Coordinates of C-alpha atoms in Angstrom, one line a residue:
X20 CA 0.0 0.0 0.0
X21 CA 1.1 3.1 -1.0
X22 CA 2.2 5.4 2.1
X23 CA 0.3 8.2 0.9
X24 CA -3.0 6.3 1.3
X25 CA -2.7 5.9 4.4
X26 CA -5.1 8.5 7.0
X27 CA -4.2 10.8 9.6
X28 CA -6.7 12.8 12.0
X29 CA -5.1 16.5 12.4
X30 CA -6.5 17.9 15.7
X31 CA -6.3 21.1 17.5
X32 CA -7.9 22.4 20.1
X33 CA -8.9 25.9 22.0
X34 CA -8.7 26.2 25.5
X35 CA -9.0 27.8 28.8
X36 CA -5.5 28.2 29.6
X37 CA -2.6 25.8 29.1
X38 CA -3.0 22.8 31.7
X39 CA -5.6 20.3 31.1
X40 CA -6.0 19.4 34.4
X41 CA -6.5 23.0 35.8
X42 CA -8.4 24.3 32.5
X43 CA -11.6 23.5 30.3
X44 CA -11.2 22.3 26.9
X45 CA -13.5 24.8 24.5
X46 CA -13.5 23.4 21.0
X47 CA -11.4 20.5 18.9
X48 CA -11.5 20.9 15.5
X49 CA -10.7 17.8 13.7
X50 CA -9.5 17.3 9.9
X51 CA -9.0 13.8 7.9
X52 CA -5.7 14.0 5.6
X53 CA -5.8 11.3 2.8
X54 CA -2.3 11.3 -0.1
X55 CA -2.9 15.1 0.4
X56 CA -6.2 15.9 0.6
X57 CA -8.3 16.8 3.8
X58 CA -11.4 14.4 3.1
X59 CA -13.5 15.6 6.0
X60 CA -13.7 18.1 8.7
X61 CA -15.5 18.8 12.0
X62 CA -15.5 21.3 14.9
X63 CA -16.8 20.4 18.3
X64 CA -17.2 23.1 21.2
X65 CA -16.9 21.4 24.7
X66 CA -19.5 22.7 27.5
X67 CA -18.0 21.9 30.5
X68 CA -20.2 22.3 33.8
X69 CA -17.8 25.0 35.2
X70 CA -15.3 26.6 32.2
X71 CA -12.1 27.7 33.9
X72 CA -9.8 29.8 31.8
X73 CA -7.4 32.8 32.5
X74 CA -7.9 36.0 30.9
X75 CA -4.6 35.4 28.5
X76 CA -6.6 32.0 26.8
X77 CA -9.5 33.9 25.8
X78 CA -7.7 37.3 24.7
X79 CA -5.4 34.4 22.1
X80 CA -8.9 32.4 21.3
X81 CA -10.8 35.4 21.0
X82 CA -14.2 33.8 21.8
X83 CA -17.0 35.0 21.5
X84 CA -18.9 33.4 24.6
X85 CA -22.6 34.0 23.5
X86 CA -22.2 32.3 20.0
X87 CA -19.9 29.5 22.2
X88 CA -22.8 28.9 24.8
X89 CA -25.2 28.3 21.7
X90 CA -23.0 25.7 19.7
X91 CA -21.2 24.0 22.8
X92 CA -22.4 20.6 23.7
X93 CA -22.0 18.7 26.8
X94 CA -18.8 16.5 27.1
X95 CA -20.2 13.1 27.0
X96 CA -21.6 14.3 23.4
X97 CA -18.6 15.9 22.1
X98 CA -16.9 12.3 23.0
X99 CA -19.9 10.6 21.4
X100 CA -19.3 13.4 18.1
X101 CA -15.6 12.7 18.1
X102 CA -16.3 8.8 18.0
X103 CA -18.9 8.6 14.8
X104 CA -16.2 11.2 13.0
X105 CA -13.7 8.7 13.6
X106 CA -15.5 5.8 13.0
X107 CA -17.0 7.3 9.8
X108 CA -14.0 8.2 8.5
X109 CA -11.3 5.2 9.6
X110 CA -13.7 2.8 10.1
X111 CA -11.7 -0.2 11.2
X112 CA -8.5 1.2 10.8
X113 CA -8.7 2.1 14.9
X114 CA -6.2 3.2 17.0
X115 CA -5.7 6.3 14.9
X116 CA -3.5 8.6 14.4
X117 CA -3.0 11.9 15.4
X118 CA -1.2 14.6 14.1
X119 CA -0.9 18.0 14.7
X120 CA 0.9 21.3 15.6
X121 CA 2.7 20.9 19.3
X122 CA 0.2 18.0 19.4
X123 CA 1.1 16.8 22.5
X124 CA -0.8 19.6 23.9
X125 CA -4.1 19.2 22.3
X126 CA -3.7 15.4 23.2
X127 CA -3.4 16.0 26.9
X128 CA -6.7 18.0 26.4
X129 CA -8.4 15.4 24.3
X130 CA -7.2 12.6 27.0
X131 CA -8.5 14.5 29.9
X132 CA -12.2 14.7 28.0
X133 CA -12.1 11.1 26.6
X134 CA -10.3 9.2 29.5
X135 CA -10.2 5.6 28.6
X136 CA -12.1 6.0 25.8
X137 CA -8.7 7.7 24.4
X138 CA -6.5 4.7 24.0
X139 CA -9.2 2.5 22.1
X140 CA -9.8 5.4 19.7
X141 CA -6.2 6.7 19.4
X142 CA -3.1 5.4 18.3
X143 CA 0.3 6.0 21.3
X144 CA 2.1 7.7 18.3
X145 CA 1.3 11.1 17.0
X146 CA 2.7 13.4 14.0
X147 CA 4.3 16.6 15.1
X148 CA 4.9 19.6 12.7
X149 CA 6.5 21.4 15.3
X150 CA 9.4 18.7 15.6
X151 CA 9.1 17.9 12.3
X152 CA 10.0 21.8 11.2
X153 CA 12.6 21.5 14.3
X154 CA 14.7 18.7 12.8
X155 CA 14.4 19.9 9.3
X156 CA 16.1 23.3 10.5
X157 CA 18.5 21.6 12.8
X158 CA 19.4 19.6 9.7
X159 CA 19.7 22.4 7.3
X160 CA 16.7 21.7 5.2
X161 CA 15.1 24.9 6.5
X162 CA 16.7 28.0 7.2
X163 CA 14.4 29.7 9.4
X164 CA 13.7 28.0 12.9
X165 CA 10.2 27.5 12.3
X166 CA 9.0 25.1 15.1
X167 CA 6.2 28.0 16.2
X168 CA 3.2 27.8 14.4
X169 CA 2.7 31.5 13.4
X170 CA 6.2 31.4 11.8
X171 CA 6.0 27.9 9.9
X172 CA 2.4 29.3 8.0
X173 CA 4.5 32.6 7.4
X174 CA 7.2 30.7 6.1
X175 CA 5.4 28.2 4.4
X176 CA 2.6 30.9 2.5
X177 CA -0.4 29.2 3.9
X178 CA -3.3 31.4 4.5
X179 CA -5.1 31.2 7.8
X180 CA -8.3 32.3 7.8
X181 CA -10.0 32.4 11.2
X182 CA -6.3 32.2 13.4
X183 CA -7.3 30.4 16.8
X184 CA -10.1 28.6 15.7
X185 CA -9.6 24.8 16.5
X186 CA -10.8 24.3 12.9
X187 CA -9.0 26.3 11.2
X188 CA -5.8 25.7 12.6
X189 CA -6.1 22.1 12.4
X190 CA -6.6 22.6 8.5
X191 CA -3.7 25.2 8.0
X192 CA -1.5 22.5 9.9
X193 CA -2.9 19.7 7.2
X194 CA -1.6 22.0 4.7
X195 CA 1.5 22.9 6.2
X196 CA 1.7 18.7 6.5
X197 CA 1.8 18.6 2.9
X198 CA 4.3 21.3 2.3
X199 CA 6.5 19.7 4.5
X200 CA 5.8 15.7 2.6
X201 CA 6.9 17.6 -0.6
X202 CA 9.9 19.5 0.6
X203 CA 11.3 16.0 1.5
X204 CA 10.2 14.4 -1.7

């Protein structure tokens, strides 16, 4: 099978501050990337029964909390949401994987809200683009140090068009996935 037909689920999330444990978890937006293409797409807002966040998460996010309040579902939905996108998209092929932009972070998030339910949907290993841009400019491939996200979609042209929207950012980080598959290629 060619490598390129293989899927990967690009997630990232918005949040309430930068610890999972301490802050709530306010939207994941999820993209399917197939041999280059984002096949499907999805954003989920997280009602949590309290939402903790500091000041300096929702100035970044810059949500609007009305409009959130009317699309945010409760988190045993959003897990149910996140399941049927998954399954409708990989179908068998579970654990899958996850890849992303400092994706470690938005998988603490997604752990915290999915508990177990996290290791039968996910695969242990993830795709960074942060490290990914971080070896390719330790290695000379890239002259710019890149590894923060506003610089690799400056460097790389790709248009953002709602910055800090879990959405969007997961899809400019598909697309800077692909720029990175052909600078190797």
């Amino acid at each position: 099978m060619n490598k390129l037909m293989n899927k990967v689920l690009f997630v990232d999330t918005e949040t309430g501050g930068i610890d999972p444990l301490e802050h709530s978890l306010l939207s994941i937006g999820l993209v399917v990337w197939q041999a280059g293409e984002i096949v499907d797409k999805e954003e989920i807002f997280v009602l949590d029964q309290v939402i903790k966040f500091t000041p300096q998460a929702l100035k970044i996010n810059q949500i609007d909390f009305k409009d959130f309040i009317i699309k945010a579902i409760e988190p045993s939905q959003a897990i149910k949401k996140i399941h049927d996108f998954c399954y409708r998209n990989f179908g068998d092929d579970i654990p899958v994987t996850l890849g992303g932009h400092n994706v470690n972070f938005d998988i603490g998030f997604l752990k915290k809200l999915m508990g177990k339910d996290f290791q039968k949907l996910f695969s242990h290993r993830s795709i960074d683009t942060s490290a990914i841009l971080k070896y390719l400019y330790l290695s000379g491939k890239i002259f710019e140090d890149c590894s923060g996200s506003d610089k690799a979609f400056s460097y790389f042209n790709i248009i953002v068009q709602n910055r800090h929207s879990a959405l969007e950012d997961a899809r400019a980080t598909t697309l800077l996935f692909n720029k990175l598959i052909k600078l190797i290629n």
